[in-house]
C-alpha cells in the first residue's frame, strides 16, 4: 500500500483542462420553468406532425405513428401520450395561437376518436387489423388518454365523451375480480400494479357517478397499497383508508430497504416509474376535486428516500447493475415535479429544474424530437417523453407552485454517504466528486461516475458496462459463461467502503479474488488476482474496464491524455484500439487512471450506438493484453492494481 499512497497524488494533477461545457444549466423561476415546458410540448406536437395519419376508414379519425394495436411500446401508447400533451396545452397554456388551438383540438379529438373506436369495445380495428385493449399495458394507455381527453372535455362531442367513458370502464372493470400480483425473484410487479392502478384511479376520480365507481375506488386503493409494497406490510396494523395496511396487502414488490429488482437486476428505472404512477393517481383525484386516498402515498416518500441516493446531479439515476433501456431516454421529470409541487421536496425541485433543461437541450439538438440520439424506439420514445413532460407541467398547474429548490452545495451535502444494500447485494459511496458502486449479485460489476464542480454543464463522462472493473478473459477454445459469486463481504466507513470477494469465471476455469476500496472524496482502488483452476489458454485479458460515453449527448469528442502524449477520439470516426503508453491516463481532465500493476492501458472506441442503452460507450482498460498465454492449474493468470 505504500506504493499506492505514493501514486495517489498523480490523480490530483491538472494534466489537462476540462472539455468545453455543452449545456447551460441555471436556476429557473416558476415562470421560466413553465415556459420551458410549453416550448418543449409545442415543439413535440410540431415534430409529431411528421407522423400524423388520417384514418382510411373514418374521416373523423386519425392518429400519430403507426396506429397499431401492439401490446408493448407502440401504437396506442404513443397516441395517448400525444393526446395528453395536446390536452395539457389546450387546458392551461396561453402560448398557443388561435390557429394552433383549433388545430391541436381537432387533431387530438380525431386521435381520441380513433382510439375509442378501435378499442375492443368499439366497432373499428387498428391499422394491423386487430382491436386494442384488455392487454398487459392497455390500462396505462387508457389512463393517459382519458386524462388527456378530460383536459379538453368541452371540445369533445357527446358521442366521443361516451366513447371515452366506455373504454375506461372496460379497462378498469378487468381488475375488479383479481388481486394485485407480487414480485417473484428478479421480477417486480410494482410497475405493472402501478400502471393498472392509474386506470382505476382515473376511472374512480373522473367518473364518480358511474355505477362501478365505488368498486373502482376500492380496487384502486388495493393496487396502490401493493405497488410500492414491502414485506413488513404483512404485519402493519396502521389504518389506511379505513382498513389495517396488512388487510390490503397481497404481496411485496420491493425489498425491505425499498430497492427492487426487474429484468433480473436492481433496476432504478422501475423504481422511478412505479413511484410516478402513484403521483399520477394523486393528480387525477386533485384535478377532480376529490379527496386523495391515503394509499396514493403509501411508501412513496420511503422509496424516494432510497431512490435519491442514486440520483445524480444531472437528474438521472446511476445504474449499479447496469442498464437495459435507453440510458438517457427514461426521464423521471414527472416524479420530480410532483414531489416538488405536492410534497414540497426541495431536492426534487432541483432535479426537475435540471431535467427540463437537459431535455430541452436534447430536443433542440434533435430538431424537435424528444427521442435521444441513438434511440431505437423513435417516435414511441418521443411520445413517452412528451407525456412525462406533460405530467410534470400539469403538476405545476394542478398541485401548485413547487418548493424552492436547494442549492447544488446543499444537495451534494445531503446526498453524501455510503449505502450497502443487502437484498440486491451492491454498495454505493458518493461524495461531492464521485459516485462509486460495486455489485456482487445479478451483474458483478463496478461503476465510477466523476461528478465535481461544473458537472451540471457537462455531466456525462462514464457509462455503466456489465464488465465494469471486473473485466473478463477470452479463452481458447472459447468458454463463455457469466461470472458466479463464491463469497463476498463489505465494510463501510464515513469516508467510503471496502469490499472483497471471489468469482468463478469462464465456467469455473478461472478464479478471481477482488478488493474494491472507495476512499475519500475522489479515489477508488481496484485490486484483484486471477488463478487458473484448470489448464487454460488465455487469448485476451480485458481487465479493469470503465465505460466512457462518447457521442452526441456528450459533445462528440474525448481527449485521452497519457504518458506519451494525447489522443483525440471523435465519435463519428471510430479508430482501432489505442494502446496507451506509460502507467497513467486521463480522460478530459475528469477521470484519472493509474495502473500500478497490470498488462498495460488501452482505449477501445465504440463502433456505434449500443441498441439497448442508446449510447456510444468507449472502453478504457486499466489492464489489457491480446498476447495468448497458456497457464497450468494453480498458476496466477493475472494481477491488477488500478487507481481511479
Coordinates of C-alpha atoms in Angstrom, one line a residue:
X1 CA 0.0 0.0 0.0
X2 CA 3.0 2.3 0.4
X3 CA 3.3 2.3 -3.4
X4 CA -0.4 3.2 -3.7
X5 CA 0.0 6.1 -1.3
X6 CA 2.9 7.5 -3.4
X7 CA 0.8 7.3 -6.6
X8 CA -2.4 8.9 -5.2
X9 CA -1.2 12.5 -5.8
X10 CA -1.0 11.7 -9.5
X11 CA -4.8 11.6 -9.7
X12 CA -4.9 15.2 -8.5
X13 CA -2.6 16.6 -11.1
X14 CA -4.2 19.1 -13.5
X15 CA -3.0 17.2 -16.6
X16 CA -5.5 18.9 -18.9
X17 CA -8.4 21.4 -19.0
X18 CA -11.9 20.1 -18.7
X19 CA -13.7 19.7 -22.0
X20 CA -15.9 22.5 -23.2
X21 CA -19.2 22.9 -21.5
X22 CA -22.1 22.0 -23.8
X23 CA -25.0 22.6 -21.5
X24 CA -26.1 25.8 -19.8
X25 CA -27.9 24.8 -16.7
X26 CA -29.2 27.5 -14.4
X27 CA -31.9 28.1 -11.8
X28 CA -35.2 28.8 -13.5
X29 CA -38.0 30.8 -12.0
X30 CA -41.5 29.3 -11.9
X31 CA -42.5 31.4 -14.9
X32 CA -39.4 30.3 -16.8
X33 CA -39.9 26.7 -15.9
X34 CA -43.5 26.6 -17.2
X35 CA -42.4 28.4 -20.3
X36 CA -39.7 25.8 -20.9
X37 CA -42.4 23.1 -20.6
X38 CA -44.8 24.8 -23.0
X39 CA -42.0 25.3 -25.5
X40 CA -41.0 21.6 -25.2
X41 CA -44.6 20.4 -25.6
X42 CA -45.3 22.7 -28.5
X43 CA -42.2 21.5 -30.3
X44 CA -43.1 18.0 -29.5
X45 CA -46.5 18.5 -31.2
X46 CA -44.9 20.1 -34.2
X47 CA -42.5 17.2 -34.5
X48 CA -45.4 14.7 -34.3
X49 CA -47.0 16.3 -37.3
X50 CA -44.4 14.3 -39.4
X51 CA -46.0 11.0 -38.4
X52 CA -49.7 12.1 -38.4
X53 CA -52.0 9.9 -40.5
X54 CA -55.7 10.3 -41.5
X55 CA -57.8 7.2 -40.8
X56 CA -58.5 5.3 -44.0
X57 CA -61.9 4.1 -42.7
X58 CA -63.2 7.1 -40.7
X59 CA -62.7 10.6 -42.0
X60 CA -63.3 11.9 -38.5
X61 CA -60.4 9.9 -37.0
X62 CA -56.6 10.0 -37.3
X63 CA -53.5 9.0 -35.3
X64 CA -49.9 9.7 -34.7
X65 CA -47.4 6.9 -35.6
X66 CA -48.4 3.5 -36.8
X67 CA -51.8 3.2 -35.1
X68 CA -51.1 -0.4 -34.4
X69 CA -52.7 -2.5 -31.6
X70 CA -49.4 -3.7 -30.2
X71 CA -49.3 -4.8 -26.6
X72 CA -46.0 -3.1 -25.9
X73 CA -44.4 0.3 -26.5
X74 CA -46.1 1.3 -29.8
X75 CA -49.4 2.3 -31.4
X76 CA -52.0 3.3 -28.9
X77 CA -49.4 4.2 -26.2
X78 CA -47.8 6.8 -28.4
X79 CA -51.3 8.2 -29.3
X80 CA -52.3 8.5 -25.7
X81 CA -49.0 10.4 -24.9
X82 CA -49.7 12.9 -27.6
X83 CA -53.4 13.3 -26.6
X84 CA -52.2 14.2 -23.1
X85 CA -49.7 16.7 -24.4
X86 CA -52.3 18.4 -26.6
X87 CA -54.8 18.3 -23.7
X88 CA -52.4 19.9 -21.3
X89 CA -51.6 22.7 -23.7
X90 CA -55.2 23.4 -24.6
X91 CA -56.3 23.5 -20.9
X92 CA -53.5 25.6 -19.4
X93 CA -51.2 27.2 -21.9
X94 CA -51.6 30.7 -23.2
X95 CA -48.7 30.2 -25.7
X96 CA -50.9 28.8 -28.5
X97 CA -52.3 31.0 -31.3
X98 CA -55.9 30.7 -32.2
X99 CA -55.0 28.7 -35.2
X100 CA -52.8 26.3 -33.2
X101 CA -55.5 25.9 -30.6
X102 CA -58.0 24.9 -33.2
X103 CA -55.6 22.6 -35.0
X104 CA -54.5 20.7 -31.9
X105 CA -58.0 20.5 -30.5
X106 CA -59.2 19.0 -33.8
X107 CA -56.2 16.7 -34.1
X108 CA -56.4 15.3 -30.5
X109 CA -60.2 14.8 -30.9
X110 CA -59.6 12.8 -34.1
X111 CA -56.9 10.7 -32.3
X112 CA -59.3 10.1 -29.4
X113 CA -62.0 9.0 -31.8
X114 CA -59.5 6.6 -33.5
X115 CA -58.6 5.1 -30.1
X116 CA -62.1 4.6 -28.7
X117 CA -63.5 3.3 -32.0
X118 CA -60.6 0.7 -32.4
X119 CA -60.8 -0.5 -28.8
X120 CA -62.2 -4.0 -28.3
X121 CA -65.5 -2.4 -27.1
X122 CA -65.7 -0.3 -30.3
X123 CA -66.7 -1.0 -33.9
X124 CA -63.4 -0.5 -35.8
X125 CA -60.0 -2.1 -35.9
X126 CA -56.4 -0.7 -35.7
X127 CA -54.2 -0.5 -38.7
X128 CA -52.9 -4.0 -38.2
X129 CA -56.5 -5.4 -38.4
X130 CA -56.9 -6.0 -34.7
X131 CA -58.6 -4.1 -31.8
X132 CA -56.5 -3.0 -28.9
X133 CA -57.4 -3.3 -25.2
X134 CA -57.6 -5.9 -22.4
X135 CA -53.8 -6.4 -22.7
X136 CA -50.7 -6.1 -20.5
X137 CA -50.2 -2.3 -20.8
X138 CA -53.6 -1.1 -22.1
X139 CA -54.8 0.1 -18.7
X140 CA -51.9 2.5 -18.6
X141 CA -52.6 3.8 -22.2
X142 CA -56.2 4.2 -21.2
X143 CA -55.4 6.3 -18.1
X144 CA -53.3 8.8 -20.0
X145 CA -55.7 9.0 -22.9
X146 CA -58.6 9.5 -20.6
X147 CA -56.9 12.2 -18.6
X148 CA -55.9 14.0 -21.8
X149 CA -59.5 13.8 -23.0
X150 CA -60.8 15.2 -19.7
X151 CA -58.5 18.2 -20.0
X152 CA -60.2 19.1 -23.3
X153 CA -63.7 17.7 -22.4
X154 CA -65.5 20.8 -23.6
X155 CA -64.0 20.3 -27.1
X156 CA -65.4 16.8 -27.4
X157 CA -68.9 15.9 -28.6
X158 CA -71.3 13.8 -26.6
X159 CA -70.6 10.7 -28.6
X160 CA -66.9 11.0 -28.1
X161 CA -67.3 11.5 -24.4
X162 CA -69.4 8.4 -24.1
X163 CA -66.7 6.5 -26.0
X164 CA -64.0 7.6 -23.6
X165 CA -66.1 6.5 -20.6
X166 CA -66.9 3.2 -22.3
X167 CA -63.2 2.4 -22.8
X168 CA -62.1 3.4 -19.4
X169 CA -64.9 1.5 -17.8
X170 CA -64.0 -1.6 -19.8
X171 CA -60.3 -1.4 -18.8
X172 CA -61.0 -0.7 -15.1
X173 CA -63.5 -3.5 -14.8
X174 CA -60.9 -6.0 -15.7
X175 CA -59.3 -5.7 -12.3
X176 CA -62.4 -5.9 -10.1
X177 CA -62.2 -9.7 -9.6
X178 CA -58.4 -10.1 -9.4
X179 CA -55.7 -9.4 -6.7
X180 CA -52.6 -7.4 -7.4
X181 CA -49.7 -9.7 -8.1
X182 CA -46.5 -9.8 -6.0
X183 CA -42.8 -10.0 -7.1
X184 CA -41.0 -13.1 -8.0
X185 CA -37.2 -13.2 -7.8
X186 CA -35.8 -10.7 -10.3
X187 CA -39.2 -9.7 -11.5
X188 CA -41.1 -7.0 -9.5
X189 CA -44.8 -6.3 -10.3
X190 CA -44.5 -2.8 -8.9
X191 CA -44.7 -1.1 -12.3
X192 CA -47.5 -3.3 -13.5
X193 CA -49.6 -2.7 -10.4
X194 CA -48.8 1.0 -10.7
X195 CA -49.9 1.3 -14.3
X196 CA -53.0 -0.8 -13.8
X197 CA -53.8 1.3 -10.7
X198 CA -53.7 4.6 -12.8
X199 CA -56.7 3.3 -14.8
X200 CA -58.7 2.5 -11.7
X201 CA -57.8 5.9 -10.2
X202 CA -58.7 7.9 -13.3
X203 CA -62.0 6.0 -13.6
X204 CA -63.0 6.4 -10.0
X205 CA -62.0 10.1 -9.7
X206 CA -63.2 11.4 -13.1
X207 CA -66.4 9.3 -13.4
X208 CA -67.7 9.3 -9.9
X209 CA -71.3 8.8 -10.9
X210 CA -70.7 5.6 -12.8
X211 CA -72.3 2.5 -11.2
X212 CA -68.9 0.9 -10.8
X213 CA -67.1 4.0 -9.4
X214 CA -67.2 2.7 -5.7
X215 CA -65.8 -0.7 -6.8
X216 CA -63.0 1.0 -8.9
X217 CA -62.2 3.2 -5.9
X218 CA -61.7 0.3 -3.5
X219 CA -59.8 -1.8 -6.0
X220 CA -57.6 1.2 -6.9
X221 CA -56.7 1.6 -3.3
X222 CA -55.8 -2.1 -3.1
X223 CA -53.5 -1.7 -6.2
X224 CA -51.9 1.5 -4.6
X225 CA -51.2 -0.5 -1.5
X226 CA -49.4 -3.2 -3.5
X227 CA -47.4 -1.0 -5.8
X228 CA -44.5 0.0 -3.5
X229 CA -45.3 -2.7 -1.1
X230 CA -42.6 -4.3 1.2
X231 CA -42.6 -7.5 3.3
X232 CA -43.1 -5.6 6.5
X233 CA -46.5 -4.5 5.3
X234 CA -47.9 -8.0 6.1
X235 CA -47.8 -7.2 9.8
X236 CA -48.6 -3.5 9.6
X237 CA -51.8 -2.6 11.5
X238 CA -51.7 1.1 10.6
X239 CA -55.1 2.2 9.3
X240 CA -55.0 3.3 5.7
X241 CA -58.3 4.3 4.0
X242 CA -60.3 2.6 6.8
X243 CA -58.5 -0.7 7.0
X244 CA -55.3 -2.0 8.5
X245 CA -52.4 -2.0 6.0
X246 CA -52.0 -5.7 6.5
X247 CA -55.5 -6.4 5.2
X248 CA -54.8 -4.6 1.9
X249 CA -51.5 -6.4 1.5
X250 CA -51.3 -9.2 -1.2
X251 CA -47.6 -9.4 -1.6
X252 CA -44.3 -7.5 -1.6
X253 CA -42.9 -5.8 -4.7
X254 CA -40.0 -4.0 -3.1
X255 CA -37.3 -5.3 -0.7
X256 CA -37.4 -4.2 2.9
X257 CA -34.9 -1.5 2.1
X258 CA -37.1 -0.1 -0.7
X259 CA -34.9 -1.4 -3.6
X260 CA -36.5 -3.5 -6.3
X261 CA -35.3 -5.9 -9.0
X262 CA -36.7 -6.2 -12.5
X263 CA -35.3 -7.9 -15.6
X264 CA -33.1 -9.8 -13.1
X265 CA -31.2 -6.7 -11.9
X266 CA -31.6 -3.9 -9.4
X267 CA -33.4 -1.5 -11.8
X268 CA -33.7 2.2 -10.9
X269 CA -35.9 2.8 -13.9
X270 CA -38.7 0.7 -12.5
X271 CA -38.3 2.4 -9.1
X272 CA -38.9 5.7 -10.8
X273 CA -41.9 4.7 -12.9
X274 CA -43.6 2.8 -10.1
X275 CA -43.3 5.9 -8.0
X276 CA -44.6 8.3 -10.6
X277 CA -47.6 6.2 -11.2
X278 CA -48.5 6.9 -7.6
X279 CA -48.2 10.7 -8.2
X280 CA -50.3 10.4 -11.3
X281 CA -53.1 9.0 -9.1
X282 CA -52.7 11.9 -6.7
X283 CA -53.0 14.2 -9.7
X284 CA -56.2 12.7 -11.1
X285 CA -58.0 13.0 -7.7
X286 CA -56.7 16.5 -7.1
X287 CA -57.8 17.6 -10.6
X288 CA -61.3 16.1 -10.0
X289 CA -61.6 18.0 -6.6
X290 CA -62.0 14.7 -4.8
X291 CA -60.1 13.5 -1.6
X292 CA -56.8 11.8 -2.5
X293 CA -56.8 8.3 -1.0
X294 CA -54.2 7.8 1.8
X295 CA -53.0 4.8 -0.2
X296 CA -51.8 7.0 -3.1
X297 CA -48.8 8.0 -1.0
X298 CA -48.1 4.6 0.5
X299 CA -44.3 4.2 0.8
X300 CA -43.9 6.9 -1.9
X301 CA -41.6 9.0 0.3
X302 CA -39.8 5.9 1.7
X303 CA -39.0 4.8 -1.8
X304 CA -37.9 8.4 -2.7
X305 CA -35.6 8.4 0.3
X306 CA -33.8 5.4 -1.1
X307 CA -34.0 6.5 -4.8
X308 CA -32.4 9.9 -4.2
X309 CA -29.2 8.2 -3.0
X310 CA -28.6 7.1 -6.6
X311 CA -29.9 10.2 -8.4
X312 CA -27.0 12.2 -9.9
X313 CA -26.8 16.0 -10.3
X314 CA -27.9 15.5 -13.9
X315 CA -31.3 14.2 -12.5
X316 CA -30.6 10.8 -14.0
X317 CA -30.0 7.6 -11.9
X318 CA -26.8 5.7 -11.5
X319 CA -27.1 2.0 -12.5
X320 CA -25.0 -0.2 -10.2
X321 CA -26.1 -3.3 -12.0
X322 CA -26.0 -1.7 -15.5
X323 CA -28.9 -0.7 -17.7
X324 CA -31.0 -2.4 -20.4
X325 CA -33.1 0.5 -21.6
X326 CA -32.0 3.8 -23.1
X327 CA -29.7 5.4 -20.6
X328 CA -30.9 9.0 -21.2
X329 CA -34.4 8.2 -22.5
X330 CA -36.1 7.4 -19.3
X331 CA -36.9 10.7 -17.6
X332 CA -38.1 10.9 -14.1
X333 CA -39.3 14.5 -14.6
X334 CA -42.9 13.7 -13.8
X335 CA -41.9 12.2 -10.4
X336 CA -39.6 15.2 -9.6
X337 CA -42.3 17.8 -10.5
X338 CA -45.0 16.1 -8.4
X339 CA -42.7 15.6 -5.4
X340 CA -41.7 19.2 -5.6
X341 CA -45.2 20.6 -6.1
X342 CA -47.4 18.4 -4.0
X343 CA -44.9 17.2 -1.4
X344 CA -42.7 20.3 -1.3
X345 CA -39.5 18.4 -1.7
X346 CA -36.6 20.8 -2.4
X347 CA -34.2 18.2 -3.8
X348 CA -36.9 17.0 -6.2
X349 CA -37.4 20.7 -7.3
X350 CA -33.7 20.9 -8.1
X351 CA -33.7 17.7 -10.1
X352 CA -36.8 18.9 -12.0
X353 CA -35.0 22.2 -12.8
X354 CA -32.0 20.4 -14.2
X355 CA -34.0 17.7 -16.0
X356 CA -36.2 20.1 -18.1
X357 CA -33.1 21.9 -19.3
X358 CA -31.3 18.8 -20.4
X359 CA -34.5 17.5 -22.2
X360 CA -34.9 20.8 -23.9
X361 CA -31.2 20.9 -25.0
X362 CA -31.5 17.4 -26.5
X363 CA -34.8 18.3 -28.2
X364 CA -33.2 21.3 -29.8
X365 CA -30.2 19.2 -30.8
X366 CA -32.6 16.7 -32.5
X367 CA -34.8 19.4 -34.2
X368 CA -37.9 18.9 -32.1
X369 CA -37.6 15.2 -31.5
X370 CA -37.6 14.1 -27.8
X371 CA -36.1 10.7 -28.6
X372 CA -32.4 10.9 -27.6
X373 CA -29.8 10.3 -30.4
X374 CA -29.4 6.5 -30.9
X375 CA -32.9 5.6 -29.7
X376 CA -34.3 2.5 -31.3
X377 CA -37.8 3.4 -30.2
X378 CA -38.0 6.5 -32.4
X379 CA -41.5 8.2 -32.3
X380 CA -42.6 6.0 -29.5
X381 CA -39.8 7.3 -27.3
X382 CA -40.7 10.9 -28.4
X383 CA -44.3 10.4 -27.4
X384 CA -43.4 8.9 -24.0
X385 CA -41.1 11.8 -23.2
X386 CA -43.7 14.3 -24.3
X387 CA -46.2 12.5 -22.0
X388 CA -43.8 12.6 -19.0
X389 CA -43.0 16.3 -19.5
X390 CA -46.8 17.0 -19.8
X391 CA -47.5 15.3 -16.5
X392 CA -44.7 17.4 -15.0
X393 CA -46.2 20.6 -16.4
X394 CA -49.6 19.6 -15.1
X395 CA -48.1 19.1 -11.6
X396 CA -47.5 22.8 -11.5
X397 CA -51.0 23.6 -12.7
X398 CA -52.9 21.1 -10.5
X399 CA -50.7 20.9 -7.4
X400 CA -49.4 24.4 -7.4
X401 CA -46.0 26.0 -7.3
X402 CA -43.2 23.7 -6.2
X403 CA -40.9 24.0 -3.2
X404 CA -37.9 26.3 -3.6
X405 CA -35.1 24.2 -4.8
X406 CA -32.0 23.7 -2.7
X407 CA -28.6 24.8 -3.9
X408 CA -26.1 22.4 -5.5
X409 CA -23.9 22.6 -2.5
X410 CA -26.7 21.7 -0.1
X411 CA -27.9 18.9 -2.5
X412 CA -24.3 17.5 -2.5
X413 CA -24.1 17.6 1.2
X414 CA -27.5 15.9 1.7
X415 CA -26.6 13.0 -0.6
X416 CA -23.1 12.2 0.5
X417 CA -22.6 8.9 2.3
X418 CA -22.2 5.1 2.0
X419 CA -25.1 2.8 1.5
X420 CA -24.9 -1.0 1.5
X421 CA -27.9 -2.9 0.1
X422 CA -28.0 -6.4 1.3
X423 CA -31.0 -7.6 -0.7
X424 CA -29.7 -6.7 -4.2
X425 CA -26.1 -7.1 -2.9
X426 CA -24.5 -3.8 -4.0
X427 CA -22.9 -1.0 -2.1
X428 CA -22.6 2.7 -3.1
X429 CA -20.5 5.7 -2.0
X430 CA -20.9 9.2 -3.1
X431 CA -19.1 12.4 -2.4
X432 CA -19.0 15.9 -3.9
X433 CA -16.6 14.5 -6.6
X434 CA -17.7 10.9 -7.3
X435 CA -20.4 8.2 -7.3
X436 CA -19.0 4.7 -6.9
X437 CA -20.7 1.3 -6.6
X438 CA -19.9 -2.3 -6.6
X439 CA -22.3 -5.2 -7.1
X440 CA -21.9 -8.9 -6.2
X441 CA -25.3 -10.1 -7.5
X442 CA -27.1 -10.3 -10.9
X443 CA -24.3 -8.5 -12.6
X444 CA -20.9 -8.5 -10.9
X445 CA -19.5 -5.1 -11.8
X446 CA -18.2 -1.8 -10.5
X447 CA -19.2 1.7 -11.6
X448 CA -17.4 5.0 -11.1
X449 CA -19.0 8.4 -12.1
X450 CA -17.0 11.6 -11.8
X451 CA -19.1 14.5 -10.5
X452 CA -17.2 17.5 -9.3
X453 CA -17.6 21.2 -9.8
X454 CA -19.2 22.3 -13.0
X455 CA -20.7 18.8 -13.5
X456 CA -24.1 20.2 -14.5
X457 CA -22.7 21.9 -17.6
X458 CA -21.2 18.6 -19.0
X459 CA -22.3 15.7 -16.8
X460 CA -21.8 12.6 -18.8
X461 CA -18.4 11.0 -18.5
X462 CA -18.7 7.3 -17.8
X463 CA -21.4 4.8 -18.8
X464 CA -22.4 1.6 -17.0
X465 CA -21.0 -1.6 -18.6
X466 CA -21.7 -5.1 -17.4
X467 CA -18.0 -5.9 -17.0
X468 CA -17.1 -2.7 -15.2
X469 CA -13.9 -3.0 -13.0
X470 CA -14.2 -6.9 -13.0
X471 CA -13.4 -7.3 -16.7
X472 CA -13.2 -10.6 -18.5
X473 CA -11.0 -13.1 -20.2
X474 CA -11.2 -14.7 -23.6
X475 CA -10.1 -18.3 -23.7
X476 CA -9.1 -20.7 -26.5
X477 CA -11.3 -22.6 -27.1
X478 CA -14.0 -20.2 -26.0
X479 CA -15.7 -20.9 -22.7
X480 CA -18.3 -18.1 -22.3
X481 CA -20.2 -18.1 -19.0
X482 CA -21.5 -15.5 -16.6
X483 CA -19.3 -14.9 -13.6
X484 CA -20.5 -16.6 -10.4
X485 CA -20.0 -15.1 -6.9
X486 CA -18.5 -17.5 -4.5
X487 CA -18.3 -15.2 -1.4
X488 CA -18.2 -11.6 -0.6
X489 CA -18.1 -9.2 2.4
X490 CA -18.1 -5.4 2.7
X491 CA -17.4 -2.9 5.4
X492 CA -18.4 0.8 5.4
X493 CA -16.9 3.9 6.9
X494 CA -17.8 7.5 7.0
X495 CA -15.4 8.2 4.1
X496 CA -16.1 5.1 1.9
X497 CA -16.3 1.4 1.8
X498 CA -14.1 -1.7 1.2
X499 CA -15.5 -4.9 -0.3
X500 CA -13.7 -8.2 -1.0
X501 CA -14.9 -11.4 -2.6
X502 CA -14.3 -14.1 -5.1
X503 CA -15.8 -15.0 -8.5
X504 CA -15.6 -18.1 -10.7
X505 CA -15.1 -17.1 -14.4
X506 CA -15.5 -18.9 -17.7
X507 CA -17.5 -21.8 -16.3
X508 CA -15.2 -22.3 -13.3
X509 CA -11.9 -22.4 -15.2
X510 CA -10.7 -19.3 -13.5
X511 CA -11.0 -17.8 -10.0
X512 CA -10.9 -14.1 -9.5
X513 CA -10.3 -12.6 -6.0
X514 CA -11.3 -8.9 -5.8
X515 CA -10.9 -6.0 -3.5
X516 CA -12.5 -2.6 -4.2
X517 CA -11.9 0.4 -1.9
X518 CA -13.6 3.7 -2.3
X519 CA -11.9 6.2 0.0
X520 CA -12.1 9.9 0.5
X521 CA -13.6 12.5 -1.9
X522 CA -12.3 11.2 -5.3
X523 CA -10.3 8.0 -5.1
X524 CA -11.2 4.4 -5.9
X525 CA -8.7 1.5 -5.8
X526 CA -9.4 -1.8 -7.6
X527 CA -7.2 -4.8 -6.9
X528 CA -7.5 -8.4 -8.0
X529 CA -5.6 -11.6 -8.8
X530 CA -6.8 -14.4 -11.0
X531 CA -5.7 -18.0 -10.8
X532 CA -6.3 -20.9 -13.2
X533 CA -8.4 -23.8 -11.8
X534 CA -7.6 -25.9 -14.9
X535 CA -5.1 -25.8 -17.7
X536 CA -6.2 -22.9 -19.9
X537 CA -5.1 -20.7 -22.8
X538 CA -6.0 -17.1 -22.4
X539 CA -6.2 -15.2 -25.8
X540 CA -7.2 -11.8 -24.3
X541 CA -7.2 -10.2 -21.0
X542 CA -9.7 -7.3 -20.7
X543 CA -9.0 -6.0 -17.2
X544 CA -10.4 -3.2 -15.0
X545 CA -12.6 -1.6 -17.8
X546 CA -14.6 1.6 -17.4
X547 CA -17.2 2.7 -20.0
X548 CA -16.6 6.2 -21.4
X549 CA -19.6 7.8 -23.0
X550 CA -18.6 9.4 -26.3
X551 CA -21.5 10.5 -28.5
X552 CA -23.6 13.5 -29.5
X553 CA -25.0 14.0 -26.0
X554 CA -21.5 14.4 -24.5
X555 CA -20.2 16.7 -27.2
X556 CA -18.8 14.0 -29.5
X557 CA -15.1 14.1 -28.6
X558 CA -12.9 12.8 -25.8
X559 CA -9.3 13.8 -25.2
X560 CA -7.3 11.0 -23.8
X561 CA -4.0 12.1 -22.2
X562 CA -1.3 9.5 -21.4
X563 CA 2.4 9.4 -20.6
X564 CA 3.3 9.6 -24.3
X565 CA 1.0 12.4 -25.3
X566 CA -2.7 12.7 -26.1
X567 CA -5.3 11.3 -28.5
X568 CA -8.5 13.0 -29.6
X569 CA -11.3 10.4 -30.0
X570 CA -14.1 11.6 -32.3
X571 CA -17.3 9.5 -32.0
X572 CA -18.0 9.9 -35.7
X573 CA -14.7 8.3 -36.9
X574 CA -14.1 5.1 -35.0
X575 CA -10.5 4.1 -34.6
X576 CA -8.7 0.9 -33.9
X577 CA -7.9 0.1 -30.3
X578 CA -5.3 2.6 -28.9
X579 CA -2.6 1.3 -26.7
X580 CA -1.7 4.0 -24.1
X581 CA 2.0 4.3 -23.2
X582 CA 3.1 4.5 -19.6
X583 CA 1.2 3.8 -16.4
X584 CA -1.4 6.5 -16.4
X585 CA -4.2 8.0 -18.5
X586 CA -6.7 10.8 -18.1
X587 CA -10.0 11.4 -19.9
X588 CA -10.8 15.1 -20.4
X589 CA -9.2 16.0 -17.1
X590 CA -12.1 14.4 -15.4
X591 CA -11.2 10.8 -14.8
X592 CA -7.6 9.8 -14.0
X593 CA -6.4 6.2 -14.1
X594 CA -3.1 4.8 -12.7
X595 CA -2.1 1.3 -13.5
X596 CA 0.1 0.2 -10.5
X597 CA 0.2 -3.5 -11.6
X598 CA -1.2 -4.8 -14.8
X599 CA -0.7 -5.6 -18.5
X600 CA -1.0 -2.1 -20.0
X601 CA -3.5 0.6 -20.6
X602 CA -5.7 0.6 -23.7
X603 CA -8.6 2.7 -25.1
X604 CA -11.1 1.0 -27.3
X605 CA -13.6 3.2 -29.2
X606 CA -17.2 2.2 -29.7
X607 CA -18.2 1.4 -33.3
X608 CA -21.6 3.0 -32.9
X609 CA -24.6 3.4 -30.7
X610 CA -25.5 0.4 -28.5
X611 CA -29.0 -0.6 -29.5
X612 CA -30.1 -1.1 -25.9
X613 CA -28.6 1.8 -24.0
X614 CA -28.6 4.3 -26.9
X615 CA -25.1 5.5 -26.0
X616 CA -21.7 5.1 -27.6
X617 CA -19.6 3.6 -24.8
X618 CA -15.8 3.6 -25.4
X619 CA -13.9 1.4 -23.0
X620 CA -10.8 2.4 -21.1
X621 CA -9.0 -0.8 -19.9
X622 CA -6.8 -0.5 -16.8
X623 CA -5.1 -3.7 -17.8
X624 CA -5.2 -5.1 -21.3
X625 CA -3.4 -7.8 -23.3
X626 CA -4.1 -9.6 -26.5
X627 CA -1.0 -11.8 -26.3
X628 CA -2.1 -15.5 -26.0
X629 CA -0.7 -17.3 -22.9
X630 CA -1.1 -20.8 -21.6
X631 CA -1.4 -21.4 -17.8
X632 CA -1.5 -24.6 -15.8
X633 CA -3.9 -25.3 -13.0
X634 CA -2.9 -23.3 -9.9
X635 CA -0.8 -20.7 -11.8
X636 CA -1.5 -17.0 -11.5
X637 CA -3.2 -15.7 -14.7
X638 CA -3.3 -12.0 -13.8
X639 CA -2.9 -9.5 -11.1
X640 CA -4.2 -5.9 -11.4
X641 CA -4.0 -2.9 -9.1
X642 CA -5.6 0.2 -10.7
X643 CA -6.4 3.5 -9.2
X644 CA -9.3 5.7 -10.5

